[in-house]
Coordinates of C-alpha atoms in Angstrom, one line a residue:
X11 CA 25.2 6.0 20.9
X12 CA 21.8 5.7 22.3
X13 CA 19.7 2.4 22.7
X14 CA 16.9 2.6 20.1
X15 CA 13.4 1.5 21.2
X16 CA 12.6 -1.9 20.6
X17 CA 10.2 -3.1 19.1
X18 CA 8.2 -5.6 21.2
X19 CA 7.4 -7.5 18.0
X20 CA 10.9 -8.7 17.0
X21 CA 13.4 -10.6 17.8
X22 CA 16.2 -8.7 16.1
X23 CA 20.0 -9.9 14.5
X24 CA 22.5 -8.2 14.8
X25 CA 24.9 -8.5 11.0
X26 CA 28.9 -7.9 11.4
X27 CA 27.8 -5.9 8.7
X28 CA 25.5 -4.7 5.4
X29 CA 25.1 -7.4 3.6
X30 CA 26.6 -8.3 0.5
X31 CA 23.6 -8.0 -2.4
X32 CA 24.1 -9.7 -5.2
X33 CA 24.6 -12.5 -3.7
X34 CA 21.0 -12.3 -1.9
X35 CA 20.2 -12.2 -5.9
X36 CA 22.5 -15.1 -5.7
X37 CA 20.2 -16.7 -3.9
X38 CA 16.2 -15.5 -4.6
X39 CA 17.5 -16.9 -7.7
X40 CA 18.1 -20.9 -6.3
X41 CA 14.9 -20.0 -4.7
X42 CA 12.8 -20.1 -7.9
X43 CA 14.2 -23.7 -9.1
X44 CA 12.1 -25.9 -9.1
X45 CA 13.6 -28.4 -6.5
X46 CA 16.5 -26.1 -5.1
X47 CA 14.1 -23.3 -3.7
X48 CA 11.7 -23.2 -0.5
X49 CA 9.4 -24.1 0.1
X50 CA 7.0 -20.7 1.0
X51 CA 3.6 -20.8 3.3
X52 CA 1.6 -17.4 2.2
X53 CA 0.1 -17.0 5.6
X54 CA 4.5 -16.8 7.4
X55 CA 6.1 -14.2 8.4
X56 CA 10.0 -14.0 9.4
X57 CA 10.1 -14.1 12.9
X58 CA 13.2 -11.9 13.5
X59 CA 14.3 -8.6 11.9
X60 CA 18.0 -7.2 11.2
X61 CA 20.3 -5.0 12.9
X62 CA 23.5 -3.2 11.8
X63 CA 25.9 -0.6 13.4
X64 CA 28.3 1.2 12.1
X65 CA 27.5 2.2 9.0
X66 CA 28.7 5.6 7.7
X67 CA 28.1 7.7 4.1
X68 CA 31.6 9.2 2.4
X69 CA 31.6 12.0 0.9
X70 CA 32.2 10.4 -2.3
X71 CA 29.8 7.6 -2.5
X72 CA 27.2 10.8 -2.2
X73 CA 28.9 12.6 -4.6
X74 CA 28.3 9.3 -7.3
X75 CA 24.6 8.4 -5.9
X76 CA 23.8 12.1 -6.4
X77 CA 25.5 12.5 -10.5
X78 CA 23.8 9.4 -11.8
X79 CA 20.6 10.7 -9.7
X80 CA 20.1 14.5 -10.8
X81 CA 20.2 15.2 -7.1
X82 CA 22.6 18.6 -5.8
X83 CA 25.6 17.4 -3.5
X84 CA 25.2 18.4 0.0
X85 CA 26.7 17.1 3.5
X86 CA 22.6 15.7 4.1
X87 CA 21.9 12.7 2.5
X88 CA 19.3 13.0 0.2
X89 CA 15.4 11.4 2.0
X90 CA 16.3 8.4 -0.6
X91 CA 19.9 7.4 0.1
X92 CA 19.4 5.8 3.1
X93 CA 17.4 3.4 1.3
X94 CA 20.5 2.0 -0.5
X95 CA 22.0 1.3 3.0
X96 CA 18.9 -0.6 3.7
X97 CA 17.9 -2.7 0.7
X98 CA 20.7 -5.5 0.9
X99 CA 19.4 -5.8 5.0
X100 CA 15.7 -6.3 3.6
X101 CA 16.7 -8.3 0.8
X102 CA 19.0 -10.6 3.8
X103 CA 14.7 -11.1 5.3
X104 CA 13.2 -11.4 2.1
X105 CA 15.3 -14.1 1.8
X106 CA 14.7 -16.0 3.9
X107 CA 13.3 -19.4 4.4
X108 CA 10.5 -18.4 5.9
X109 CA 9.5 -15.2 4.2
X110 CA 5.7 -15.9 2.6
X111 CA 6.6 -15.8 -1.3
X112 CA 10.4 -15.2 -3.0
X113 CA 11.6 -12.3 -3.4
X114 CA 12.5 -12.9 -7.2
X115 CA 9.3 -11.4 -8.8
X116 CA 8.1 -8.8 -6.3
X117 CA 7.1 -6.5 -7.8
X118 CA 7.3 -2.3 -5.2
X119 CA 4.2 -1.1 -5.5
X120 CA 4.7 2.2 -2.6
X121 CA 7.2 3.2 -0.4
X122 CA 7.2 5.5 2.2
X123 CA 9.5 7.9 3.8
X124 CA 9.1 9.8 7.0
X125 CA 12.8 12.2 8.1
X126 CA 12.5 13.3 11.1
X127 CA 16.3 15.0 10.7
X128 CA 19.1 15.0 8.8
X129 CA 21.7 12.6 8.6
X130 CA 24.7 13.5 7.9
X131 CA 27.7 12.7 5.4
X132 CA 30.4 10.2 8.2
X133 CA 27.5 10.4 10.5
X134 CA 28.0 7.3 12.3
X135 CA 24.7 5.1 11.4
X136 CA 22.4 1.9 13.7
X137 CA 19.5 0.2 11.5
X138 CA 16.9 -1.8 11.6
X139 CA 15.0 -4.1 9.6
X140 CA 11.8 -6.3 9.6
X141 CA 8.6 -7.6 7.6
X142 CA 4.7 -7.3 9.1
X143 CA 1.5 -6.3 7.7
X144 CA 0.9 -9.1 5.3
X145 CA -2.4 -8.4 3.9
X146 CA -4.1 -9.7 0.5
X147 CA -4.6 -7.2 -2.5
X148 CA -6.6 -8.2 -4.8
X149 CA -3.3 -8.7 -8.1
X150 CA -2.1 -10.2 -5.2
X151 CA 0.1 -10.8 -1.8
X152 CA 1.3 -7.6 -0.1
X153 CA 4.2 -6.8 2.9
X154 CA 5.5 -4.2 4.5
X155 CA 10.0 -3.7 4.6
X156 CA 10.1 -0.9 8.0
X157 CA 13.9 -0.1 7.3
X158 CA 14.9 2.4 10.8
X159 CA 18.2 4.6 10.3
X160 CA 19.4 5.6 14.4
X161 CA 22.0 8.9 14.7
X162 CA 24.4 9.1 17.7
X163 CA 22.6 9.7 20.4
X164 CA 19.1 9.4 20.2
X165 CA 16.5 7.5 20.7
X166 CA 14.6 8.6 17.7
X167 CA 14.7 6.9 14.0
X168 CA 16.6 9.7 11.8
X169 CA 14.6 8.0 9.6
X170 CA 11.9 6.0 9.0
X171 CA 11.1 3.4 5.5
X172 CA 7.9 1.6 4.5
X173 CA 8.6 -0.4 0.7
X174 CA 5.0 -2.4 0.9
X175 CA 5.7 -5.6 -1.9
X176 CA 3.6 -7.3 -3.7
X177 CA 3.7 -10.9 -4.9
X178 CA 1.2 -11.4 -7.7
X179 CA -1.1 -14.2 -7.6
X180 CA -5.0 -14.4 -7.2
X181 CA -6.4 -14.3 -3.7
X182 CA -9.7 -13.7 -2.2
X183 CA -9.8 -10.7 -2.9
X184 CA -9.0 -11.1 -6.9
X185 CA -11.8 -10.3 -9.0
X186 CA -13.5 -13.6 -10.8
X187 CA -11.9 -13.8 -14.2
X188 CA -15.6 -13.6 -15.5
X189 CA -15.8 -9.8 -13.9
X190 CA -16.3 -7.7 -16.2
X191 CA -12.9 -4.3 -16.9
X192 CA -13.6 -1.7 -14.7
X193 CA -13.8 1.6 -17.0
X194 CA -10.5 3.5 -18.1
X195 CA -11.0 6.7 -17.1
X196 CA -10.6 9.2 -20.0
X197 CA -6.4 10.4 -19.8
X198 CA -5.5 14.6 -19.3
X199 CA -5.1 16.7 -22.5
X200 CA -1.8 18.7 -22.5
X201 CA -4.1 21.8 -21.4
X202 CA -5.2 19.8 -18.4
X203 CA -2.6 19.5 -16.7
X204 CA -0.2 21.3 -17.7
X205 CA 3.4 21.8 -19.0
X206 CA 6.2 20.1 -17.3
X207 CA 8.2 21.4 -14.6
X208 CA 10.5 19.0 -16.2
X209 CA 11.9 16.9 -18.8
X210 CA 14.0 13.6 -17.6
X211 CA 15.8 11.3 -20.2
X212 CA 17.2 8.2 -18.8
X213 CA 19.2 5.2 -20.5
X214 CA 20.9 1.6 -19.6
X215 CA 23.9 3.4 -19.1
X216 CA 22.9 5.3 -16.7
X217 CA 20.3 2.9 -14.4
X218 CA 23.5 0.3 -15.0
X219 CA 25.7 3.7 -13.3
X220 CA 23.1 4.0 -10.6
X221 CA 22.8 -0.3 -10.1
X222 CA 26.5 0.1 -9.2
X223 CA 26.3 3.2 -8.0
X224 CA 23.6 1.5 -5.4
X225 CA 24.8 -2.1 -5.6
X226 CA 21.2 -3.4 -6.7
X227 CA 21.8 -4.8 -10.1
X228 CA 18.4 -7.0 -10.1
X229 CA 18.6 -8.4 -13.5
X230 CA 15.7 -6.4 -14.8
X231 CA 17.7 -3.0 -14.9
X232 CA 20.6 -4.2 -15.9
X233 CA 19.7 -7.1 -18.8
X234 CA 17.8 -6.9 -22.0
X235 CA 17.7 -11.0 -21.8
X236 CA 17.0 -10.9 -17.9
X237 CA 14.2 -8.3 -18.3
X238 CA 12.4 -10.4 -21.1
X239 CA 12.7 -13.8 -18.7
X240 CA 10.3 -10.5 -16.8
X241 CA 8.2 -9.7 -19.3
X242 CA 9.6 -6.1 -20.4
X243 CA 10.4 -5.7 -23.4
X244 CA 14.0 -3.8 -22.0
X245 CA 15.3 -3.6 -19.1
X246 CA 13.5 -0.7 -16.1
X247 CA 15.1 1.9 -14.4
X248 CA 14.8 0.7 -10.7
X249 CA 11.9 2.8 -8.6
X250 CA 13.3 4.4 -6.7
X251 CA 15.9 6.0 -9.2
X252 CA 12.7 7.1 -10.0
X253 CA 11.5 8.2 -6.5
X254 CA 15.4 10.0 -6.1
X255 CA 14.4 11.8 -9.4
X256 CA 11.6 13.0 -9.2
X257 CA 13.0 15.0 -5.5
X258 CA 15.3 17.0 -8.3
X259 CA 11.9 18.9 -9.2
X260 CA 11.1 20.2 -5.8
X261 CA 14.7 20.7 -3.7
X262 CA 15.1 23.0 -2.3
X263 CA 11.6 23.5 -1.4
X264 CA 11.9 19.6 0.2
X265 CA 11.1 20.5 4.5
X266 CA 13.2 19.6 7.1
X267 CA 11.0 17.3 8.9
X268 CA 9.1 15.8 5.1
X269 CA 7.3 12.2 5.0
X270 CA 8.0 11.6 0.6
X271 CA 5.9 8.9 -0.4
X272 CA 5.8 7.5 -4.1
X273 CA 3.1 5.1 -5.7
X274 CA 5.0 3.4 -8.2
X275 CA 2.7 2.6 -11.5
X276 CA 4.0 1.4 -14.9
X277 CA 8.3 0.5 -15.4
X278 CA 10.2 3.5 -17.3
X279 CA 11.3 0.9 -20.0
X280 CA 14.8 2.2 -21.0
X281 CA 16.0 4.4 -22.9
X282 CA 13.1 6.9 -21.9
X283 CA 12.0 10.7 -21.3
X284 CA 9.4 10.7 -18.3
X285 CA 8.1 14.7 -18.3
X286 CA 7.4 14.9 -14.2
X287 CA 4.9 17.6 -12.8
X288 CA 5.7 19.2 -10.0
X289 CA 2.1 21.0 -8.3
X290 CA 2.3 23.5 -5.3
X291 CA -0.6 23.7 -2.3
X292 CA -3.2 21.3 -3.9
X293 CA -6.1 20.2 -1.6
X294 CA -6.1 16.9 0.2
X295 CA -7.8 14.3 -2.0
X296 CA -6.2 11.6 -4.1
X297 CA -4.3 12.3 -7.1
X298 CA -3.5 8.4 -9.3
X299 CA -3.6 6.4 -5.9
X300 CA -1.5 8.5 -3.6
X301 CA -3.0 10.8 -0.8
X302 CA -1.8 15.0 -1.1
X303 CA -2.2 17.3 1.5
X304 CA -2.5 21.4 1.6
X305 CA 1.3 22.6 1.4
X306 CA 2.6 20.3 0.9
X307 CA 3.7 18.8 -2.9
X308 CA 2.0 16.7 -5.4
X309 CA 4.9 14.7 -7.9
X310 CA 3.3 13.0 -10.7
X311 CA 6.3 11.6 -14.2
X312 CA 4.4 10.8 -17.3
X313 CA 4.8 9.6 -20.9
X314 CA 5.6 11.7 -23.6
X315 CA 2.2 11.8 -25.7
X316 CA 1.1 9.5 -24.0
X317 CA 0.3 11.8 -20.6
X318 CA -2.2 8.9 -18.9
X319 CA 0.8 6.1 -18.7
X320 CA 1.7 7.2 -15.3
X321 CA 5.4 5.8 -13.9
X322 CA 5.1 7.3 -10.3
X323 CA 2.8 9.5 -8.2
X324 CA 4.7 10.9 -5.3
X325 CA 3.5 13.3 -2.3
X326 CA 6.0 15.7 -0.3
X327 CA 4.2 16.7 3.4
X328 CA 6.0 18.6 6.0
X329 CA 5.7 16.9 9.5

């Protein structure tokens, strides 16, 4: 495998294998305990990133993933699959002592995937993950977790992802408590947005299966008690399950080189039905917080009988 291009701002540490995600959640949970937890500084960032080599995806693992997300099984990995390879590495970084906020309770706000070329079952993969762009947001602090996946004999990544995570707190951008709240726009009507492309039905059993397949057993997804501890009425679907399931509405029309951007909205509280609206050739404007481009797709996930309740909005652009 060719040596990937170095990021000059990050020193990388090689890991012998992909970290165990369950142990990372255990570490994140301990981090929440007074005295035992890490005293974090909101202005610090990890000085290192992590690399892992010699990774491959088996046909069995891919079949499990496509079954639970509703995607087609093929020799190429779906756009969203590499997330489950890189997320444990990202979590190791997010539980490090110099990460600016605790991993537990962080909100996955936005996800951008760039696919430069296909990744195939059995390809030997090299992963690199680091954190960057710590910044204020009206609702807290945002940081970007950057993940790259390389295939053999290529110096540039086949797949790149920027996942933006939010830690809720007051910042200099937070409106004063007595500031008037902005008026909410009127929700669209069924006549205005037309018929859904498809309807997804998802329950706790399916999301538990996704948790097993992906390794992401965050309590908010698999435990009603854990979900309620973080303010949810019941378990919620993984954001990246939603991101994967939305791709099913446009399978066969996704370019080989594409950028897939998802802005997450309301959580999908289980069990749920999700109306999916996939629209082609929209004008370049902002739709529910995501810029759409001519010639691509905008995909919106809405709650039945409450169409202003948006679970996620995504765009697919050809590169």
